[in-house]
Amino acid sequence: MDDAIRLYRTLLGNRAYVRSLSEGAAFLAASAIAIFASVSYATVHASNYVTDFVLSRVGPYNLRFLFVYGTFTAFVITAGLLAWRPNRLPFALKATALFLLVRAVFVALTHMAPSPIDPQKAAPFFNSIFYGSDLFFSGHTGLPFLAALAFWHIPQWRAFYLAMTGFFGSVVLLGHYHYSIDVLAALFITHGVFQISCWLFGRDYALFRSSENQAAPRPKRASRKILVPGGRAPKPFMLHVVGDKSMPGDQSKADTPHQGG
């Protein structure tokens, strides 16, 4: 707890971090508005439902409890992970916002009605959040997979979020809340969103991984590569270079005496 408090004090005293955090929060708010508008539009203009290879052979089962409250549980766990290490917040906010923005575009383009589900009705509040014609692609599958890619460097959380991806993918199919193409496509689109996020917000991603990179032991064999999504792992991030144009490599060059005439 003391380490987390000290980290909050250090980061909140850094202008670049506060600016990046504010940008992430604003981007997330704008993306939330976009996804809400696209869901409303797709629900109003939804056509008939279609047949599906998987859904025509299984269910529908009443899995509303897992569908709704499982989402809240995953959200609480993820929020705790991010709050415990505030260096993770800027990238998490921006990557999630980009995910929602991309999904809003796909939802606005696709207006299929959901497959028939169990006749039990959810509470109005939950019905307005979880049930609509926002089918392609599955956010319940994509968001846990996005978290798995972000936490790929931490084996236990990588395994947890991969398991959550499989869990929610199964729930939405067994309950007929999504078509099978929504679940399958979510994995590929989410991976693309993650790659774009690492490219657009590379400095935030390095900060996201900074605490683990500093504590991780060096590999015994220099030729052995670290396997992470997106290819080469970023260099360990130091807080004093956030928003600073000078990098540690530049300092080493400055200390080298000039040779020649």
mmCIF file of C-alpha atoms in Angstrom:
data_model
loop_
_atom_site.group_PDB
_atom_site.id
_atom_site.type_symbol
_atom_site.label_atom_id
_atom_site.label_comp_id
_atom_site.label_asym_id
_atom_site.label_seq_id
_atom_site.Cartn_x
_atom_site.Cartn_y
_atom_site.Cartn_z
ATOM 1 C CA MET A 1 0.000 0.000 0.000
ATOM 2 C CA ASP A 2 2.833 2.401 0.842
ATOM 3 C CA ASP A 3 4.459 1.715 -2.530
ATOM 4 C CA ALA A 4 1.195 2.501 -4.308
ATOM 5 C CA ILE A 5 0.770 5.777 -2.391
ATOM 6 C CA ARG A 6 4.330 6.844 -3.174
ATOM 7 C CA LEU A 7 3.772 6.003 -6.833
ATOM 8 C CA TYR A 8 0.601 8.105 -6.892
ATOM 9 C CA ARG A 9 2.469 11.044 -5.379
ATOM 10 C CA THR A 10 5.307 10.723 -7.856
ATOM 11 C CA LEU A 11 3.098 10.394 -10.922
ATOM 12 C CA LEU A 12 0.540 13.029 -9.972
ATOM 13 C CA GLY A 13 3.414 15.445 -9.503
ATOM 14 C CA ASN A 14 4.478 14.857 -13.098
ATOM 15 C CA ARG A 15 2.796 17.171 -15.596
ATOM 16 C CA ALA A 16 3.239 14.815 -18.525
ATOM 17 C CA TYR A 17 1.534 11.979 -16.639
ATOM 18 C CA VAL A 18 -1.388 14.168 -15.570
ATOM 19 C CA ARG A 19 -1.778 15.429 -19.130
ATOM 20 C CA SER A 20 -1.728 11.896 -20.542
ATOM 21 C CA LEU A 21 -4.192 10.718 -17.916
ATOM 22 C CA SER A 22 -6.539 13.597 -18.734
ATOM 23 C CA GLU A 23 -6.298 12.841 -22.447
ATOM 24 C CA GLY A 24 -7.158 9.204 -21.782
ATOM 25 C CA ALA A 25 -10.182 10.125 -19.666
ATOM 26 C CA ALA A 26 -11.453 12.572 -22.305
ATOM 27 C CA PHE A 27 -10.912 10.022 -25.095
ATOM 28 C CA LEU A 28 -12.787 7.367 -23.106
ATOM 29 C CA ALA A 29 -15.711 9.726 -22.443
ATOM 30 C CA ALA A 30 -15.963 10.586 -26.141
ATOM 31 C CA SER A 31 -15.809 6.904 -27.105
ATOM 32 C CA ALA A 32 -18.526 6.060 -24.570
ATOM 33 C CA ILE A 33 -20.796 8.644 -26.204
ATOM 34 C CA ALA A 34 -19.986 7.197 -29.645
ATOM 35 C CA ILE A 35 -20.779 3.612 -28.642
ATOM 36 C CA PHE A 36 -24.023 4.670 -26.945
ATOM 37 C CA ALA A 37 -25.142 6.526 -30.079
ATOM 38 C CA SER A 38 -24.196 3.648 -32.389
ATOM 39 C CA VAL A 39 -26.027 1.082 -30.221
ATOM 40 C CA SER A 40 -29.153 3.232 -30.201
ATOM 41 C CA TYR A 41 -28.963 3.662 -33.968
ATOM 42 C CA ALA A 42 -28.399 -0.055 -34.643
ATOM 43 C CA THR A 43 -31.233 -1.081 -32.300
ATOM 44 C CA VAL A 44 -33.734 1.232 -33.974
ATOM 45 C CA HIS A 45 -32.734 0.116 -37.479
ATOM 46 C CA ALA A 46 -32.269 -3.589 -36.727
ATOM 47 C CA SER A 47 -33.441 -6.044 -39.366
ATOM 48 C CA ASN A 48 -34.429 -9.697 -38.827
ATOM 49 C CA TYR A 49 -32.187 -12.178 -37.075
ATOM 50 C CA VAL A 50 -30.263 -14.730 -39.136
ATOM 51 C CA THR A 51 -29.403 -18.394 -38.775
ATOM 52 C CA ASP A 52 -26.062 -19.385 -37.266
ATOM 53 C CA PHE A 53 -24.110 -22.635 -37.469
ATOM 54 C CA VAL A 54 -23.400 -22.726 -33.726
ATOM 55 C CA LEU A 55 -26.567 -21.162 -32.321
ATOM 56 C CA SER A 56 -28.803 -23.485 -34.318
ATOM 57 C CA ARG A 57 -27.231 -26.437 -32.461
ATOM 58 C CA VAL A 58 -26.977 -25.140 -28.868
ATOM 59 C CA GLY A 59 -29.195 -23.198 -26.474
ATOM 60 C CA PRO A 60 -30.492 -20.754 -25.819
ATOM 61 C CA TYR A 61 -29.828 -21.124 -22.101
ATOM 62 C CA ASN A 62 -30.695 -18.627 -19.397
ATOM 63 C CA LEU A 63 -27.266 -17.263 -18.543
ATOM 64 C CA ARG A 64 -28.306 -13.701 -17.746
ATOM 65 C CA PHE A 65 -26.764 -13.847 -14.279
ATOM 66 C CA LEU A 66 -23.330 -14.749 -15.639
ATOM 67 C CA PHE A 67 -23.717 -12.373 -18.559
ATOM 68 C CA VAL A 68 -24.555 -9.362 -16.369
ATOM 69 C CA TYR A 69 -22.880 -9.936 -13.019
ATOM 70 C CA GLY A 70 -19.845 -11.644 -14.520
ATOM 71 C CA THR A 71 -19.232 -8.410 -16.400
ATOM 72 C CA PHE A 72 -19.395 -6.370 -13.195
ATOM 73 C CA THR A 73 -17.008 -8.797 -11.456
ATOM 74 C CA ALA A 74 -14.463 -8.586 -14.261
ATOM 75 C CA PHE A 75 -14.756 -4.797 -14.236
ATOM 76 C CA VAL A 76 -14.100 -4.580 -10.477
ATOM 77 C CA ILE A 77 -11.054 -6.863 -10.706
ATOM 78 C CA THR A 78 -9.593 -4.887 -13.617
ATOM 79 C CA ALA A 79 -10.270 -1.550 -11.940
ATOM 80 C CA GLY A 80 -8.414 -2.808 -8.862
ATOM 81 C CA LEU A 81 -5.403 -3.862 -10.945
ATOM 82 C CA LEU A 82 -5.239 -0.468 -12.583
ATOM 83 C CA ALA A 83 -5.773 1.487 -9.374
ATOM 84 C CA TRP A 84 -3.044 -0.511 -7.590
ATOM 85 C CA ARG A 85 -0.483 0.580 -10.174
ATOM 86 C CA PRO A 86 -1.438 4.047 -11.483
ATOM 87 C CA ASN A 87 1.299 3.858 -14.116
ATOM 88 C CA ARG A 88 -1.105 1.534 -15.975
ATOM 89 C CA LEU A 89 -3.965 4.022 -16.164
ATOM 90 C CA PRO A 90 -3.128 6.209 -19.208
ATOM 91 C CA PHE A 91 -2.600 3.319 -21.595
ATOM 92 C CA ALA A 92 -5.573 1.392 -20.222
ATOM 93 C CA LEU A 93 -7.894 4.361 -20.714
ATOM 94 C CA LYS A 94 -6.666 5.108 -24.233
ATOM 95 C CA ALA A 95 -6.644 1.486 -25.425
ATOM 96 C CA THR A 96 -10.152 0.921 -24.037
ATOM 97 C CA ALA A 97 -11.355 4.136 -25.645
ATOM 98 C CA LEU A 98 -9.929 3.090 -29.017
ATOM 99 C CA PHE A 99 -11.601 -0.315 -28.628
ATOM 100 C CA LEU A 100 -14.981 1.315 -27.972
ATOM 101 C CA LEU A 101 -14.544 3.731 -30.859
ATOM 102 C CA VAL A 102 -13.714 0.938 -33.298
ATOM 103 C CA ARG A 103 -16.631 -1.118 -32.015
ATOM 104 C CA ALA A 104 -18.958 1.873 -32.397
ATOM 105 C CA VAL A 105 -18.036 2.058 -36.084
ATOM 106 C CA PHE A 106 -18.724 -1.650 -36.626
ATOM 107 C CA VAL A 107 -22.006 -1.524 -34.701
ATOM 108 C CA ALA A 108 -23.214 1.459 -36.731
ATOM 109 C CA LEU A 109 -22.508 -0.474 -39.939
ATOM 110 C CA THR A 110 -24.233 -3.710 -38.882
ATOM 111 C CA HIS A 111 -27.967 -3.763 -38.106
ATOM 112 C CA MET A 112 -28.901 -7.400 -37.571
ATOM 113 C CA ALA A 113 -31.353 -8.285 -34.834
ATOM 114 C CA PRO A 114 -30.172 -10.615 -32.061
ATOM 115 C CA SER A 115 -30.952 -14.304 -32.168
ATOM 116 C CA PRO A 116 -34.009 -15.252 -30.050
ATOM 117 C CA ILE A 117 -33.005 -15.718 -26.405
ATOM 118 C CA ASP A 118 -34.778 -17.048 -23.328
ATOM 119 C CA PRO A 119 -38.097 -15.319 -22.611
ATOM 120 C CA GLN A 120 -37.116 -14.072 -19.151
ATOM 121 C CA LYS A 121 -36.845 -10.286 -19.109
ATOM 122 C CA ALA A 122 -34.008 -8.464 -17.432
ATOM 123 C CA ALA A 123 -34.459 -5.448 -15.184
ATOM 124 C CA PRO A 124 -34.968 -2.229 -17.199
ATOM 125 C CA PHE A 125 -31.630 -0.795 -16.060
ATOM 126 C CA PHE A 126 -29.692 -3.909 -17.083
ATOM 127 C CA ASN A 127 -31.746 -4.306 -20.246
ATOM 128 C CA SER A 128 -30.742 -0.833 -21.438
ATOM 129 C CA ILE A 129 -27.036 -1.579 -20.862
ATOM 130 C CA PHE A 130 -26.597 -5.196 -21.933
ATOM 131 C CA TYR A 131 -29.323 -5.934 -24.444
ATOM 132 C CA GLY A 132 -29.556 -4.328 -27.868
ATOM 133 C CA SER A 133 -28.600 -4.868 -31.480
ATOM 134 C CA ASP A 134 -24.915 -4.065 -30.906
ATOM 135 C CA LEU A 135 -23.805 -7.480 -32.119
ATOM 136 C CA PHE A 136 -20.703 -7.157 -34.266
ATOM 137 C CA PHE A 137 -18.343 -7.511 -32.658
ATOM 138 C CA SER A 138 -18.626 -8.987 -29.148
ATOM 139 C CA GLY A 139 -17.418 -6.573 -26.490
ATOM 140 C CA HIS A 140 -17.739 -9.270 -23.818
ATOM 141 C CA THR A 141 -15.158 -11.312 -25.725
ATOM 142 C CA GLY A 142 -12.978 -8.483 -26.958
ATOM 143 C CA LEU A 143 -12.374 -6.520 -23.764
ATOM 144 C CA PRO A 144 -11.012 -9.471 -21.707
ATOM 145 C CA PHE A 145 -8.788 -10.367 -24.656
ATOM 146 C CA LEU A 146 -7.541 -6.774 -24.808
ATOM 147 C CA ALA A 147 -6.676 -7.022 -21.102
ATOM 148 C CA ALA A 148 -4.883 -10.335 -21.720
ATOM 149 C CA LEU A 149 -2.739 -8.710 -24.408
ATOM 150 C CA ALA A 150 -1.965 -5.721 -22.178
ATOM 151 C CA PHE A 151 -1.007 -7.970 -19.228
ATOM 152 C CA TRP A 152 0.819 -10.489 -21.413
ATOM 153 C CA HIS A 153 4.055 -9.866 -19.537
ATOM 154 C CA ILE A 154 2.459 -11.057 -16.252
ATOM 155 C CA PRO A 155 1.732 -14.806 -16.655
ATOM 156 C CA GLN A 156 -0.938 -15.136 -13.961
ATOM 157 C CA TRP A 157 -3.015 -12.222 -15.245
ATOM 158 C CA ARG A 158 -2.485 -13.261 -18.834
ATOM 159 C CA ALA A 159 -3.917 -16.691 -17.993
ATOM 160 C CA PHE A 160 -6.773 -15.118 -16.019
ATOM 161 C CA TYR A 161 -7.902 -12.834 -18.831
ATOM 162 C CA LEU A 162 -7.523 -15.533 -21.460
ATOM 163 C CA ALA A 163 -9.773 -17.707 -19.306
ATOM 164 C CA MET A 164 -12.225 -14.803 -19.013
ATOM 165 C CA THR A 165 -12.173 -14.454 -22.801
ATOM 166 C CA GLY A 166 -13.131 -18.103 -23.204
ATOM 167 C CA PHE A 167 -15.711 -17.846 -20.417
ATOM 168 C CA PHE A 168 -17.549 -14.832 -21.829
ATOM 169 C CA GLY A 169 -17.264 -16.178 -25.376
ATOM 170 C CA SER A 170 -19.023 -19.341 -24.232
ATOM 171 C CA VAL A 171 -21.661 -17.427 -22.259
ATOM 172 C CA VAL A 172 -22.676 -15.171 -25.144
ATOM 173 C CA LEU A 173 -22.946 -18.155 -27.492
ATOM 174 C CA LEU A 174 -24.836 -20.445 -25.120
ATOM 175 C CA GLY A 175 -27.210 -17.626 -24.226
ATOM 176 C CA HIS A 176 -27.564 -16.537 -27.878
ATOM 177 C CA TYR A 177 -26.506 -13.001 -26.955
ATOM 178 C CA HIS A 178 -24.106 -12.916 -29.920
ATOM 179 C CA TYR A 179 -23.624 -14.761 -33.172
ATOM 180 C CA SER A 180 -20.577 -16.968 -33.538
ATOM 181 C CA ILE A 181 -19.030 -14.551 -36.049
ATOM 182 C CA ASP A 182 -19.244 -11.791 -33.416
ATOM 183 C CA VAL A 183 -17.145 -13.847 -31.007
ATOM 184 C CA LEU A 184 -14.606 -15.077 -33.547
ATOM 185 C CA ALA A 185 -14.094 -11.694 -35.171
ATOM 186 C CA ALA A 186 -13.657 -10.017 -31.776
ATOM 187 C CA LEU A 187 -10.332 -11.796 -31.265
ATOM 188 C CA PHE A 188 -8.829 -10.575 -34.538
ATOM 189 C CA ILE A 189 -10.198 -7.041 -34.330
ATOM 190 C CA THR A 190 -9.096 -6.679 -30.705
ATOM 191 C CA HIS A 191 -5.577 -7.777 -31.584
ATOM 192 C CA GLY A 192 -5.520 -5.102 -34.261
ATOM 193 C CA VAL A 193 -6.787 -2.507 -31.782
ATOM 194 C CA PHE A 194 -4.012 -3.479 -29.377
ATOM 195 C CA GLN A 195 -1.336 -3.179 -32.046
ATOM 196 C CA ILE A 196 -2.606 0.257 -33.069
ATOM 197 C CA SER A 197 -2.737 1.323 -29.411
ATOM 198 C CA CYS A 198 0.887 0.301 -28.901
ATOM 199 C CA TRP A 199 1.832 2.319 -31.971
ATOM 200 C CA LEU A 200 -0.195 5.423 -31.107
ATOM 201 C CA PHE A 201 0.435 5.358 -27.358
ATOM 202 C CA GLY A 202 3.858 3.728 -27.212
ATOM 203 C CA ARG A 203 5.128 5.908 -24.363
ATOM 204 C CA ASP A 204 2.026 5.108 -22.289
ATOM 205 C CA TYR A 205 2.452 1.392 -23.007
ATOM 206 C CA ALA A 206 6.069 1.562 -21.832
ATOM 207 C CA LEU A 207 4.855 3.254 -18.659
ATOM 208 C CA PHE A 208 2.183 0.554 -18.298
ATOM 209 C CA ARG A 209 4.917 -2.090 -18.206
ATOM 210 C CA SER A 210 7.471 -0.052 -16.258
ATOM 211 C CA SER A 211 7.032 -1.585 -12.791
ATOM 212 C CA GLU A 212 7.308 -5.173 -14.057
ATOM 213 C CA ASN A 213 10.192 -4.379 -16.414
ATOM 214 C CA GLN A 214 12.255 -2.910 -13.588
ATOM 215 C CA ALA A 215 11.651 -5.918 -11.338
ATOM 216 C CA ALA A 216 12.025 -8.640 -13.990
ATOM 217 C CA PRO A 217 15.309 -10.638 -14.003
ATOM 218 C CA ARG A 218 17.443 -10.588 -17.109
ATOM 219 C CA PRO A 219 17.299 -13.678 -19.364
ATOM 220 C CA LYS A 220 20.237 -16.062 -19.046
ATOM 221 C CA ARG A 221 20.707 -16.353 -22.807
ATOM 222 C CA ALA A 222 21.119 -13.139 -24.736
ATOM 223 C CA SER A 223 19.801 -14.721 -27.940
ATOM 224 C CA ARG A 224 16.501 -15.670 -26.354
ATOM 225 C CA LYS A 225 13.727 -13.243 -27.265
ATOM 226 C CA ILE A 226 10.882 -12.157 -25.024
ATOM 227 C CA LEU A 227 7.569 -13.120 -26.566
ATOM 228 C CA VAL A 228 5.004 -10.352 -26.240
ATOM 229 C CA PRO A 229 2.078 -9.298 -28.386
ATOM 230 C CA GLY A 230 3.172 -6.820 -30.983
ATOM 231 C CA GLY A 231 6.726 -8.096 -31.390
ATOM 232 C CA ARG A 232 9.661 -6.527 -29.565
ATOM 233 C CA ALA A 233 9.134 -5.585 -25.941
ATOM 234 C CA PRO A 234 9.595 -1.871 -25.208
ATOM 235 C CA LYS A 235 12.555 -0.665 -23.205
ATOM 236 C CA PRO A 236 12.057 -0.162 -19.452
ATOM 237 C CA PHE A 237 10.423 3.187 -18.843
ATOM 238 C CA MET A 238 11.818 5.702 -16.352
ATOM 239 C CA LEU A 239 9.480 8.248 -14.865
ATOM 240 C CA HIS A 240 11.871 11.164 -15.399
ATOM 241 C CA VAL A 241 11.696 10.803 -19.179
ATOM 242 C CA VAL A 242 7.910 11.120 -19.402
ATOM 243 C CA GLY A 243 7.328 14.002 -21.767
ATOM 244 C CA ASP A 244 11.056 14.709 -21.886
ATOM 245 C CA LYS A 245 12.731 14.747 -25.263
ATOM 246 C CA SER A 246 16.073 13.649 -23.853
ATOM 247 C CA MET A 247 16.520 9.885 -23.519
ATOM 248 C CA PRO A 248 19.173 7.918 -21.591
ATOM 249 C CA GLY A 249 20.881 6.995 -24.884
ATOM 250 C CA ASP A 250 21.247 10.660 -25.776
ATOM 251 C CA GLN A 251 23.099 11.314 -22.534
ATOM 252 C CA SER A 252 25.607 8.600 -23.287
ATOM 253 C CA LYS A 253 26.247 10.179 -26.665
ATOM 254 C CA ALA A 254 26.728 13.594 -25.070
ATOM 255 C CA ASP A 255 29.321 12.200 -22.659
ATOM 256 C CA THR A 256 31.400 10.766 -25.520
ATOM 257 C CA PRO A 257 34.221 13.172 -26.418
ATOM 258 C CA HIS A 258 34.215 14.492 -29.966
ATOM 259 C CA GLN A 259 36.958 13.072 -32.111
ATOM 260 C CA GLY A 260 38.477 14.387 -35.263
ATOM 261 C CA GLY A 261 38.953 17.843 -36.665
#
